[in-house]
Coordinates of C-alpha atoms in Angstrom, one line a residue:
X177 CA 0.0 -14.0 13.9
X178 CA -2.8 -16.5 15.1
X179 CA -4.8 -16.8 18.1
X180 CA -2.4 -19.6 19.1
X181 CA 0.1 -16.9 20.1
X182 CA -0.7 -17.0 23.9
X183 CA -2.5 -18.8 25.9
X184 CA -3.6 -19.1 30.0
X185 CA -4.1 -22.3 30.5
X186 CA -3.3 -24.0 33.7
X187 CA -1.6 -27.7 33.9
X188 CA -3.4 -30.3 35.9
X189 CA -3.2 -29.8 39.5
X190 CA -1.8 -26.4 39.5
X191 CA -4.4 -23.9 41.9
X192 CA -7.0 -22.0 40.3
X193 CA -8.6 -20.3 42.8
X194 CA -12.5 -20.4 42.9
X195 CA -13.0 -19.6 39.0
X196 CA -11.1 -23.1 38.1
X197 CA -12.7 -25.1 40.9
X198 CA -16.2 -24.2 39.6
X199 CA -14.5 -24.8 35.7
X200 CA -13.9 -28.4 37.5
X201 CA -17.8 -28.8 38.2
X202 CA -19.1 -27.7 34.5
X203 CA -21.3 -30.5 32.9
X204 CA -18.9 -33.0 30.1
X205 CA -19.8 -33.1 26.8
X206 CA -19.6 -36.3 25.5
X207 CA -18.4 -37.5 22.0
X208 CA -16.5 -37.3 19.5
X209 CA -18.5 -35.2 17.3
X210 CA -18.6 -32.0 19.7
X211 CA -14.7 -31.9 19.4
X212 CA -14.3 -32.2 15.9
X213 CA -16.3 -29.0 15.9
X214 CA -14.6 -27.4 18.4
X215 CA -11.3 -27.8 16.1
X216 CA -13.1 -26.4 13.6
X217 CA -14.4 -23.4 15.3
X218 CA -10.3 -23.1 15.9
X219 CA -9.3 -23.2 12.7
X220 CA -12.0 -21.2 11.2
X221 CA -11.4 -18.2 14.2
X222 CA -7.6 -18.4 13.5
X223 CA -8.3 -17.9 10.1
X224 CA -10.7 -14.8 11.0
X225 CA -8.0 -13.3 13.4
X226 CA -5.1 -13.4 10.6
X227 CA -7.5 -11.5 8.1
X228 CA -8.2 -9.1 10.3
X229 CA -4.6 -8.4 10.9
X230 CA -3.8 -8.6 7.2
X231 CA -6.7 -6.3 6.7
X232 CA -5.1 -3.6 8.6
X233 CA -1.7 -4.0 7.4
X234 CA -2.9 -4.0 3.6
X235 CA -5.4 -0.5 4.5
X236 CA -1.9 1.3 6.0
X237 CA 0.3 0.2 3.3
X238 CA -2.6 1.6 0.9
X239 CA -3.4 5.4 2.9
X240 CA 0.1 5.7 4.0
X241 CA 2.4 3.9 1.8
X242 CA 5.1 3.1 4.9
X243 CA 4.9 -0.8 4.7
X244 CA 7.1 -1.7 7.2
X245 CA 5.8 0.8 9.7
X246 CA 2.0 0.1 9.3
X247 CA 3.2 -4.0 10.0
X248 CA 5.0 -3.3 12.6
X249 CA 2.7 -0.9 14.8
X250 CA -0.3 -3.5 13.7
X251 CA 1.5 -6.5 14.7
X252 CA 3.2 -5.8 17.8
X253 CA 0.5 -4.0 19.0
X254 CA -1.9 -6.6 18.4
X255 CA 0.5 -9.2 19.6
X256 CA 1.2 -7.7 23.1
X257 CA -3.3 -7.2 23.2
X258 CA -3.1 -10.8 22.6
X259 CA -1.4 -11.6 25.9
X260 CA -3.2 -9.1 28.0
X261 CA -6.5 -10.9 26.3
X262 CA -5.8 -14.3 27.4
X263 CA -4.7 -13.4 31.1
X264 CA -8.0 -11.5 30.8
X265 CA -9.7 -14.5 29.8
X266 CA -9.0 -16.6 32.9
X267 CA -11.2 -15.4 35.4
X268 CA -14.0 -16.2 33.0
X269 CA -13.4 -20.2 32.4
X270 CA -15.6 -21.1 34.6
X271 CA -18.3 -19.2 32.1
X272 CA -16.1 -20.6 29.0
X273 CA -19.5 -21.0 26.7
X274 CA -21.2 -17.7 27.4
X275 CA -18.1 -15.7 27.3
X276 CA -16.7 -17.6 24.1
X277 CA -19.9 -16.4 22.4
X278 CA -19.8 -13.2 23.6
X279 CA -16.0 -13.0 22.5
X280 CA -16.3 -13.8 18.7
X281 CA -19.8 -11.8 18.6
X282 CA -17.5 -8.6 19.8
X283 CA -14.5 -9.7 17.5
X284 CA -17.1 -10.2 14.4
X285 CA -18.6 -6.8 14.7
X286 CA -15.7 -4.5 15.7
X287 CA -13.0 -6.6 13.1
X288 CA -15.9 -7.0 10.8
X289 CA -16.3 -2.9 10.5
X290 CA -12.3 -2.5 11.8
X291 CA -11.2 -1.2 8.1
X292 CA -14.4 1.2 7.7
X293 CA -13.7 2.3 10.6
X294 CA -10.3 3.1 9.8
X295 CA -10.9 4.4 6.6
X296 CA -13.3 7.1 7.6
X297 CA -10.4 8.1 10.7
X298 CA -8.8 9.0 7.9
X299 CA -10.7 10.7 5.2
X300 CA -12.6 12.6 7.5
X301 CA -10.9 13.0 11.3
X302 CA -7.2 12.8 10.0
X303 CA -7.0 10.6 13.2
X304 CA -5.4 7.3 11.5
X305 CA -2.9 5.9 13.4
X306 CA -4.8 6.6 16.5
X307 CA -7.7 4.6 15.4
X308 CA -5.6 1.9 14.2
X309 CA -4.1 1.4 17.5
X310 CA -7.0 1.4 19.2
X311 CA -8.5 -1.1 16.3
X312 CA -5.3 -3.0 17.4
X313 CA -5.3 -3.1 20.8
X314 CA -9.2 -4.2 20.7
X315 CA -8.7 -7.0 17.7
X316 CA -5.9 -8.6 19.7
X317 CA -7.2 -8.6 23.0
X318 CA -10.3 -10.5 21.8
X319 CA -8.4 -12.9 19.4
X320 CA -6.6 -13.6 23.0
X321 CA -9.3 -14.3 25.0
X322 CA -10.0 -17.2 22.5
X323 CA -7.4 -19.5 22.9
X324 CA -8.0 -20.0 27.1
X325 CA -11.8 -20.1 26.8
X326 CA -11.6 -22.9 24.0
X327 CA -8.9 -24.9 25.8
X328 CA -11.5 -25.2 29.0
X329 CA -14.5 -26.2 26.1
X330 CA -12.3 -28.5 25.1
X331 CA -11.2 -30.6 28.2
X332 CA -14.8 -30.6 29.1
X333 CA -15.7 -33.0 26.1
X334 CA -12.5 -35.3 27.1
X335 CA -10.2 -34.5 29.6
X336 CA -6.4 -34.5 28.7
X337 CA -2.7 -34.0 29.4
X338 CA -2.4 -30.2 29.4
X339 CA 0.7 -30.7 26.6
X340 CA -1.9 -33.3 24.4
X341 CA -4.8 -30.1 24.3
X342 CA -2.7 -27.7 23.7
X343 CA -0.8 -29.4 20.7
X344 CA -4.4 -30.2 19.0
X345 CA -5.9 -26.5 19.5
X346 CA -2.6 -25.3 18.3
X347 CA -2.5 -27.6 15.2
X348 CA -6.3 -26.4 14.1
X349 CA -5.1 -22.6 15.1
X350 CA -2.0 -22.6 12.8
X351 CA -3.2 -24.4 10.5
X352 CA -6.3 -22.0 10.1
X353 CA -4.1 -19.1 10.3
X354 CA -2.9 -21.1 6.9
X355 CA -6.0 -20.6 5.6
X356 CA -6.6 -17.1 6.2
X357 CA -3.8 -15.8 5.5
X358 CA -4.0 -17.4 1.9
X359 CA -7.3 -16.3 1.5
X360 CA -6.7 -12.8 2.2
X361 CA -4.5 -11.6 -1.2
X362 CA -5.8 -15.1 -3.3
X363 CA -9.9 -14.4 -2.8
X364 CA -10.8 -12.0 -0.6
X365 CA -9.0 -8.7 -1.5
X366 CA -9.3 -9.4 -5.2
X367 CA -12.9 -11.1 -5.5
X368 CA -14.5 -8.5 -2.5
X369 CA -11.7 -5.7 -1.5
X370 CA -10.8 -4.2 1.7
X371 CA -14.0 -3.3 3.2
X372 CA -15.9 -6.0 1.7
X373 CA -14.1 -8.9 2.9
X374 CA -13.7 -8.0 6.5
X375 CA -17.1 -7.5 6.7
X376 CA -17.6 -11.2 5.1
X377 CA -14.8 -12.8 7.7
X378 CA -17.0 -10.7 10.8
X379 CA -20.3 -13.2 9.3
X380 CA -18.4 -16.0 9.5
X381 CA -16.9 -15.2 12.4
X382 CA -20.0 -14.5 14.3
X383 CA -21.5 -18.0 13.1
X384 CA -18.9 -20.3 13.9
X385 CA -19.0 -19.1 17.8
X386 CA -23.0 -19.3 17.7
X387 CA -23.0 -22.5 16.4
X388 CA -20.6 -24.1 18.4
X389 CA -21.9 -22.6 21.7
X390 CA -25.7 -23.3 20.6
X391 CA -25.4 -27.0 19.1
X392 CA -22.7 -28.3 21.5
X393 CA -22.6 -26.1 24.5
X394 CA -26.1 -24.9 24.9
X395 CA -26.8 -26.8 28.4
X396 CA -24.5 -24.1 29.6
X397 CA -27.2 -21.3 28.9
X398 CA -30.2 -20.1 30.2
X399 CA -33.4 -19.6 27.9
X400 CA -32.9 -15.7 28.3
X401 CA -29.4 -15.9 28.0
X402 CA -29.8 -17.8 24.8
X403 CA -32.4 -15.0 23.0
X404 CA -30.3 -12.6 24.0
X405 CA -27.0 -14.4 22.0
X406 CA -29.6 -15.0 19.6
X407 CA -30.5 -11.0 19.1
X408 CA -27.5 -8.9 19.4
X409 CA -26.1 -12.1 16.7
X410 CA -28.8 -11.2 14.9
X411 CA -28.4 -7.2 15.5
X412 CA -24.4 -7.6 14.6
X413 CA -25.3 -9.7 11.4
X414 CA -27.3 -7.2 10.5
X415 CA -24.9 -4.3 10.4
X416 CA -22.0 -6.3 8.8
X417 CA -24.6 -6.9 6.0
X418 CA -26.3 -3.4 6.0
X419 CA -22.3 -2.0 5.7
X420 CA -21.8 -5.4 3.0
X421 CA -24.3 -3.6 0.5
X422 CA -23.6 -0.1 1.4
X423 CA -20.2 -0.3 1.3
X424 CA -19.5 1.2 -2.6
X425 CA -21.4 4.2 -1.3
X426 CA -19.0 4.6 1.7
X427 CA -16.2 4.3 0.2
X428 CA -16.9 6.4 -3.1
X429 CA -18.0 9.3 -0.1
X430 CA -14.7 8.7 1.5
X431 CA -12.5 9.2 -1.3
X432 CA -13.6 12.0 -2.5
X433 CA -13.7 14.0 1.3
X434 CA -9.5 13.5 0.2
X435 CA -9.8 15.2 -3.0
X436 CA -10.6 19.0 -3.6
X437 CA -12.4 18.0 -7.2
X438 CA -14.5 15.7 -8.3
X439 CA -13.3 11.8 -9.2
X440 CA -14.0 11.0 -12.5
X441 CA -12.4 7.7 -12.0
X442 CA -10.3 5.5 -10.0
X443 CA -9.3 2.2 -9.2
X444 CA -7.1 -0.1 -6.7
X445 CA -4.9 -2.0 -8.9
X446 CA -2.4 -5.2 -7.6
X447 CA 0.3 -2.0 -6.9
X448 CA -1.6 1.2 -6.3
X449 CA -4.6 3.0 -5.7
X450 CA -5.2 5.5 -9.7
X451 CA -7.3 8.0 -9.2
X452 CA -8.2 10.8 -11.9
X453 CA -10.0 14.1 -10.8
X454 CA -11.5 16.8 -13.2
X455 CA -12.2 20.5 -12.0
X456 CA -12.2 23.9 -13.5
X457 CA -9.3 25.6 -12.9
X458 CA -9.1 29.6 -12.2
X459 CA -8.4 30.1 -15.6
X460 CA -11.3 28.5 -16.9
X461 CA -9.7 25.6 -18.0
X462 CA -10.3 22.1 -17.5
X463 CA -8.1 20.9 -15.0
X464 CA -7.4 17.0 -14.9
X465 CA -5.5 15.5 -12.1
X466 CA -4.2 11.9 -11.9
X467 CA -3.0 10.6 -8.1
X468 CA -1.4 7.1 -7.4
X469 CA -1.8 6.1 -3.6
X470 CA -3.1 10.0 -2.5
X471 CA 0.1 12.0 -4.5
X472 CA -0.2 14.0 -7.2
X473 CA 1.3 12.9 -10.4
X474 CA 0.2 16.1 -12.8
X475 CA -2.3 18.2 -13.4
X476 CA -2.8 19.2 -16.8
X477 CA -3.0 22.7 -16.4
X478 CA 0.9 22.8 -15.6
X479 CA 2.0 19.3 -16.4
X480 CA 4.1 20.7 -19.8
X481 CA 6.1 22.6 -17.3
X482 CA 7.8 19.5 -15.7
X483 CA 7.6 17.3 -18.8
X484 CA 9.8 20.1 -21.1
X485 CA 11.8 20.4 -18.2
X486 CA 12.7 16.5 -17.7
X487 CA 12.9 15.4 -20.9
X488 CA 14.4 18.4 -23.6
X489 CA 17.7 18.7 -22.0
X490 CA 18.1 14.9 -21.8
X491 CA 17.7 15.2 -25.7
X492 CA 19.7 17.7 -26.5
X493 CA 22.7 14.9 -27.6
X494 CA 22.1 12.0 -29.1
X495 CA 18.7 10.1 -28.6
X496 CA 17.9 7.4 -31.4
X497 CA 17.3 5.0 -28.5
X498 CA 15.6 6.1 -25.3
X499 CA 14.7 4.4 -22.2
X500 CA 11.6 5.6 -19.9
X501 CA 11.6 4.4 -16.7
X502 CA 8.2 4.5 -15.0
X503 CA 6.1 7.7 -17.0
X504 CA 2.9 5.1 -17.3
X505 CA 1.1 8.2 -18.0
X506 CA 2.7 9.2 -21.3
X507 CA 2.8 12.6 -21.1
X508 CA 7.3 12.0 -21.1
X509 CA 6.6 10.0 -24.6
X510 CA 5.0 13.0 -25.8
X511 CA 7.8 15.1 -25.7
X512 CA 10.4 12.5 -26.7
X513 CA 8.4 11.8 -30.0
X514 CA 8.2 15.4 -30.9
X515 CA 11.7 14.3 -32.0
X516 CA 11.1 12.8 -35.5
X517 CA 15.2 11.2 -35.3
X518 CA 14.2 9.2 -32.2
X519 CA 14.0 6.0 -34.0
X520 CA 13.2 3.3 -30.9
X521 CA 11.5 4.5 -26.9
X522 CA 11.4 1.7 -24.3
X523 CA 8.9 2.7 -21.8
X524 CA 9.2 0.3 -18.4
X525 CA 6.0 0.3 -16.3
X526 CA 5.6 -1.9 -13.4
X527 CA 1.2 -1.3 -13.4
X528 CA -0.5 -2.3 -16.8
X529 CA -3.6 -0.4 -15.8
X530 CA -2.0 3.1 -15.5
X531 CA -1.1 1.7 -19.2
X532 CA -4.2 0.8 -20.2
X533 CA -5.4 4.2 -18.8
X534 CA -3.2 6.4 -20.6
X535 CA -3.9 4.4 -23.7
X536 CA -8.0 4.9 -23.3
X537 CA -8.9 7.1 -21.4
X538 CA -9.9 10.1 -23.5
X539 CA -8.5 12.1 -20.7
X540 CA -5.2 11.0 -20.8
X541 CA -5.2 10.4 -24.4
X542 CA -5.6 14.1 -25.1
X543 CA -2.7 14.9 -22.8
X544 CA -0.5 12.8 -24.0
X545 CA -1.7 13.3 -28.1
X546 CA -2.0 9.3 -28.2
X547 CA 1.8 8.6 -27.8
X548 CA 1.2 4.8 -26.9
X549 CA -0.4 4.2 -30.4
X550 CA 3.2 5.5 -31.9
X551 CA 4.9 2.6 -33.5
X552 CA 8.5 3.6 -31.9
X553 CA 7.4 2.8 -28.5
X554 CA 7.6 -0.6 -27.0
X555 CA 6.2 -0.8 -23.5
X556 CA 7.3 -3.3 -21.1
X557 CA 5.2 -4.6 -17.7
X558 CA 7.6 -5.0 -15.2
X559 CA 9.6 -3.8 -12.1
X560 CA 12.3 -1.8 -13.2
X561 CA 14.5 -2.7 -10.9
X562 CA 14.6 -6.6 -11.7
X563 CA 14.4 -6.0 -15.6
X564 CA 17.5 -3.7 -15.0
X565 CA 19.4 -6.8 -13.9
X566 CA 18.4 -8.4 -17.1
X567 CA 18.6 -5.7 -19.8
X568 CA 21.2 -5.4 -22.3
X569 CA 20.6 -3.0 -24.5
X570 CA 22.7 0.4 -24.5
X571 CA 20.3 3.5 -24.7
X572 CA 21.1 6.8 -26.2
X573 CA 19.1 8.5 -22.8
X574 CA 17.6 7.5 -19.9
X575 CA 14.2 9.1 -18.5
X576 CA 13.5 8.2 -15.1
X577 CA 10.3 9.1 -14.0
X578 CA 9.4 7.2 -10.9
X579 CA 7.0 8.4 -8.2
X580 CA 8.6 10.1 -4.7
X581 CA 10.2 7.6 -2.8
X582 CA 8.1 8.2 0.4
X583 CA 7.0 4.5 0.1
X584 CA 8.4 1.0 1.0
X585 CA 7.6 -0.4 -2.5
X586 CA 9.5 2.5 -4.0
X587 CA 12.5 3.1 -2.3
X588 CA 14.5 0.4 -3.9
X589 CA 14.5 2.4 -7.2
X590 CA 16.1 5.1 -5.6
X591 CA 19.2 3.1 -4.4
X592 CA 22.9 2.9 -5.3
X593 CA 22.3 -0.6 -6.9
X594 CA 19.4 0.6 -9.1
X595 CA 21.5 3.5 -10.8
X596 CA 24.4 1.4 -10.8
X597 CA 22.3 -0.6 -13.2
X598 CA 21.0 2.2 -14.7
X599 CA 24.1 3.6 -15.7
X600 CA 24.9 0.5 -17.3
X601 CA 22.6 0.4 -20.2
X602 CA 23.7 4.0 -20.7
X603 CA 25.7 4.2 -24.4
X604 CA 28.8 6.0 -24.1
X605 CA 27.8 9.7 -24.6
X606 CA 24.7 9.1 -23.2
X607 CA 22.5 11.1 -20.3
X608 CA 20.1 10.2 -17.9
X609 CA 17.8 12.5 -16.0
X610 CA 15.8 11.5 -12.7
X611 CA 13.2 13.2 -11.8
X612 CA 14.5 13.9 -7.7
X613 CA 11.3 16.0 -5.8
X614 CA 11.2 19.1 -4.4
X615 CA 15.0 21.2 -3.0
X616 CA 12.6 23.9 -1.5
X617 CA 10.4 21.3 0.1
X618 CA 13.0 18.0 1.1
X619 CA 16.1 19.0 0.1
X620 CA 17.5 16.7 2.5
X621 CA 15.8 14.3 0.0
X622 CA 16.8 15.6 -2.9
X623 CA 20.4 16.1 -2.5
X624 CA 20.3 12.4 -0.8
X625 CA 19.0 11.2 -4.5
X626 CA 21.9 13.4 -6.1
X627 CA 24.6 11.6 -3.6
X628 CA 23.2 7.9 -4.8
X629 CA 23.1 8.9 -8.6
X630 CA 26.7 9.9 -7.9
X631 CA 27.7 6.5 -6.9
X632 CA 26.8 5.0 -10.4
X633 CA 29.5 6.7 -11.7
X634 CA 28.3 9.5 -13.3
X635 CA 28.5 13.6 -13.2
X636 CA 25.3 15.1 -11.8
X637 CA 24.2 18.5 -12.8
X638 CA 20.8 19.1 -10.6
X639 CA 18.7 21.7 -11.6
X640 CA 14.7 22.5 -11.1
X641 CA 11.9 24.8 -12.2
X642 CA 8.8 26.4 -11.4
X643 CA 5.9 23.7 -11.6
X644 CA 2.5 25.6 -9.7
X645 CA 0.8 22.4 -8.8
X646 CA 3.9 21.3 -7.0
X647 CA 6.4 24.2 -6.2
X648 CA 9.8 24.4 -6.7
X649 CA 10.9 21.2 -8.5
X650 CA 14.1 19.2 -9.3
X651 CA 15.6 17.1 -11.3
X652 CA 19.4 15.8 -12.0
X653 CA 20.9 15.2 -15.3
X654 CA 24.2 12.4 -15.5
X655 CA 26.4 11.8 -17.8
X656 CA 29.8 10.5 -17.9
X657 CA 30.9 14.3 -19.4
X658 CA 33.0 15.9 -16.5
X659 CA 31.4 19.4 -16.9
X660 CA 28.0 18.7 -17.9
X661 CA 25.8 21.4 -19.5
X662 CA 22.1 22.3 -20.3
X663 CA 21.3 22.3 -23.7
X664 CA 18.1 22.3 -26.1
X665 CA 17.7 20.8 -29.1
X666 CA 13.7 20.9 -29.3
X667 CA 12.3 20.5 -32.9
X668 CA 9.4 23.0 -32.1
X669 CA 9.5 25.9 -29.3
X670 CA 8.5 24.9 -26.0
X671 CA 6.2 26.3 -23.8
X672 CA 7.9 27.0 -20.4
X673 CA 12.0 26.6 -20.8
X674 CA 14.4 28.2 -23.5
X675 CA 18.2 28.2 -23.0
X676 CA 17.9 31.1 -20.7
X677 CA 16.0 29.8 -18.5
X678 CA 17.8 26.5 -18.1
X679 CA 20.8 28.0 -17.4
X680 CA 19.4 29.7 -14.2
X681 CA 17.8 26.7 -13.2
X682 CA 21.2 25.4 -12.1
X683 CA 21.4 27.8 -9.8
X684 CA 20.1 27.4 -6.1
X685 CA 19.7 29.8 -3.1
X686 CA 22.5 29.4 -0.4
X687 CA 19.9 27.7 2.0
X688 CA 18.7 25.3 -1.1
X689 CA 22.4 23.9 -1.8
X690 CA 23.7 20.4 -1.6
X691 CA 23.3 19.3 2.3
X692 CA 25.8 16.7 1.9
X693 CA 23.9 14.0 2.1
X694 CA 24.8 9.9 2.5
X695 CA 23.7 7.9 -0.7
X696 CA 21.0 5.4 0.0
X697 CA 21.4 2.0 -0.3
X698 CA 18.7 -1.1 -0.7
X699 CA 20.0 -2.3 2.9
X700 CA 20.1 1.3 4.3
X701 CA 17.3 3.3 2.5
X702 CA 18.2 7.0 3.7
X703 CA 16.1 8.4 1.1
X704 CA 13.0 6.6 2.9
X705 CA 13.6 8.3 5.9
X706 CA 14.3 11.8 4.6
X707 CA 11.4 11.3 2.5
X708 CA 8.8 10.2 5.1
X709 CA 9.9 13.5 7.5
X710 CA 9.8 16.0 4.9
X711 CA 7.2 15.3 2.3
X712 CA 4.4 13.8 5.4

């Protein structure tokens, strides 16, 4: 969404009121140079106004994972700002120059610093979607103000059918809005990140009002009121650099105020945000901890316990071929290549550089007793879901070990079409296991994600263990068998189950029983919603 949203301008003739008959009496500017620039000071704020909305989508799709939310509280807030902006903007036309200026000086500095801002509401005041709101509300009602301002520059250098102006300062406004919304994923996120790059666009934007007020329009100001442009310019630039150079610093502050230990390291990849923290734990151990977008995946003080417990019992038949979806980590292909008769593993990762991670970081390499350099394993870089629709293969089990579905991205890979296709590469006597969250914490959630495994076709026996660093967790085993059981087959005693305990992890407390949820679908992602109410 563009500046060219709204605008205020009046057709010829219609009454103004005072404002537009002093508007009338505002010295031309002749030429045809001054209006080429004036388009393109459009096209270059259009372009500034689209980032900054991109900016803010992008930042809540990063802290807070709900996609479609985050757009649409960002867009429709800033969209309805927009209106109230230009109706705003009208009494001022007859000061179109000073209040142009003063416009895109005010939208440079508070769009410029709008995702620092926002960041820090979160890390440190827990007072996110307040801020962005306001950052919204503020963005839009300046990006607004543009459009009616510009149109009354404009008919000053040659006057015009209202229809004629308005199609030219729309064509340089969409147009720019081209521009900047293909520079914000193709340069600036990648080449200078979040913070970075607004603060970049706020420059620019603060440059391309003074120099189109000062070169073309500056008849329009007084000496004093031209130093003082000149200052606070000066004063805004100076903080949108000063934040440009300190900006690692901030942000390498505000992550860690969200994480109890140290970061040992981390970084924003096309898909998520990896983080790795390393602490003591109470037992004097060292206790490593990787999150992806703010959840926990493991910690490696208790990470066997989930691990044993997902993969053994999918084992226990036959498992010469075995599928891992997701599991970037490793620490799943650990236990499946305990088992010297597992000939082949597919693993299926959408992020290469959780790959890469688990391949070199010595970290993760310890955990995980260098499972990637195994020559049964194959990895593959892709999204699961579309290399479902491709794969042919029949697998002996099926590990899926995807992160909670409490995101946008995510929620398709907990759907009735993804374990349709799932159940599909499954060989006859095969078994599947999905790793399904918390019953004590969302069992709305996780009996939902039983109810859509169910659909595939398959028997579900759901069962869950102890894991500290999570609570109670669960996970569902499916097989075509009519009365499936638990069994291990483990080459070498584990750690946290034996066939015991697995046989009492079937069984749930009367208020932690199957809530008879609907299945989730891609068009009608129930899991989504569960998710987002239990696990926030």
């Amino acid at each position: 969404m563009s500046a060219s949203t709204l605008t205020a301008e009046q057709p010829p003739g219609e009454p103004g009121g005072a404002a537009a008959d002093s508007a009338v009496q505002q010295p031309e500017v002749p030429g045809r140079f001054p209006r080429i620039a004036l388009l393109i000071t459009v096209f270059i704020c259009a372009a500034c106004g689209l980032v900054y909305e991109l900016s803010l989508v992008t930042l809540g799709s990063y802290l807070i994972g709900d996609t479609a939310t985050q757009a649409s509280i960002t867009l429709s807030v800033m969209v309805c700002a927009m209106g109230i902006g230009a109706l705003a903007a009208k009494p001022l036309r007859h000061l179109a120059a000073p209040a142009f200026l003063a416009v895109e000086i005010a939208l440079a500095l508070i769009g410029g610093l709008s995702v620092l801002g926002l960041y820090a509401a979160y890390a440190w005041l827990n007072l996110y979607t307040a801020a962005l709101v306001l950052a919204s509300c503020v963005i839009g009602a300046l990006v607004g103000a543009e459009i009616p301002l510009l149109m009354e520059l404009l008919q000053r250098i040659r006057k015009q059918e209202a229809g004629s102006a308005v199609a030219d300062l729309f064509a340089a406004d969409y147009v720019g809005a081209l521009l900047g919304g293909l520079a914000f994923p193709f340069l600036l996120l990648p080449v200078f990140g979040q913070i970075r790059g607004s603060l970049i666009v706020g420059v620019v934007n603060a440059l391309a009002g003074l120099a189109l007020v000062f070169i073309w329009f500056r008849a329009d100001l007084s000496h004093l009121v031209k130093a003082t442009f000149g200052m606070v310019t000066l004063l805004v630039a100076g903080v949108l650099i000063g934040s440009y150079v300190y900006a690692d610093r901030f942000e390498a502050t505000a992550q860690q105020a969200l994480f109890a230990a140290p970061i040992v390291w981390q970084h924003q990849t096309e898909y998520q945000k990896i983080v790795l923290t390393e602490s003591a734990s109470p037992f004097g151990t060292r206790d490593t901890r990787l999150f992806l977008n703010g959840d926990l995946q493991f910690s490696s003080v208790d990470e066997y316990r989930y691990h044993e417990a997902m993969v053994h019992p999918a084992l226990a038949g036959n498992r010469e071929n075995v599928l891992v979806i997701g599991g970037g980590d490793g620490l799943a292909l650990r236990e499946i290549l305990k088992y010297p008769d597992v000939r082949t593993v597919t693993l299926v990762e959408l992020d290469p550089v959780m790959i890469d991670l688990a391949r070199t970081d010595p970290r993760l390499t310890e955990l995980n007793r260098n499972s990637f350099a195994d020559p049964r394993v194959r990895t593959v870089t892709a999204d699961a879901f579309t290399w479902l629709r491709t794969a042919h293969e029949e697998y002996d089990a099926v590990i899926v070990d995807l992160p909670d579905p409490d995101q946008t991205s995510v929620a398709k890979l907990y759907s009735t079409e993804f374990y349709a296709m799932a159940a599909q590469v499954l060989a006859p006597e095969a078994t599947m296991v999905v790793q399904a969250g918390s019953p004590f914490f969302a069992p709305h959630s996780y009996w939902c994600i039983a109810a859509t495994v169910r659909t595939s076709g398959l028997t579900v026996l759901p069962y869950h263990v102890d894991v500290p660093s999570f609570g109670d967790w669960g996970f569902l085993l499916a097989t075509r068998e009519p009365n499936p059981e638990l069994h291990l087959d483990s080459p070498e005693p584990l750690r946290s189950i034996d066939g015991t305990s697995l046989q009492a992890a079937t069984v749930f407390a009367p208020d932690r029983r199957d809530t008879g949820e609907q299945p989730s679908t891609l068009m009608h992602p129930v899991i989504l919603d569960l998710a987002r109410k239990e696990w926030v």
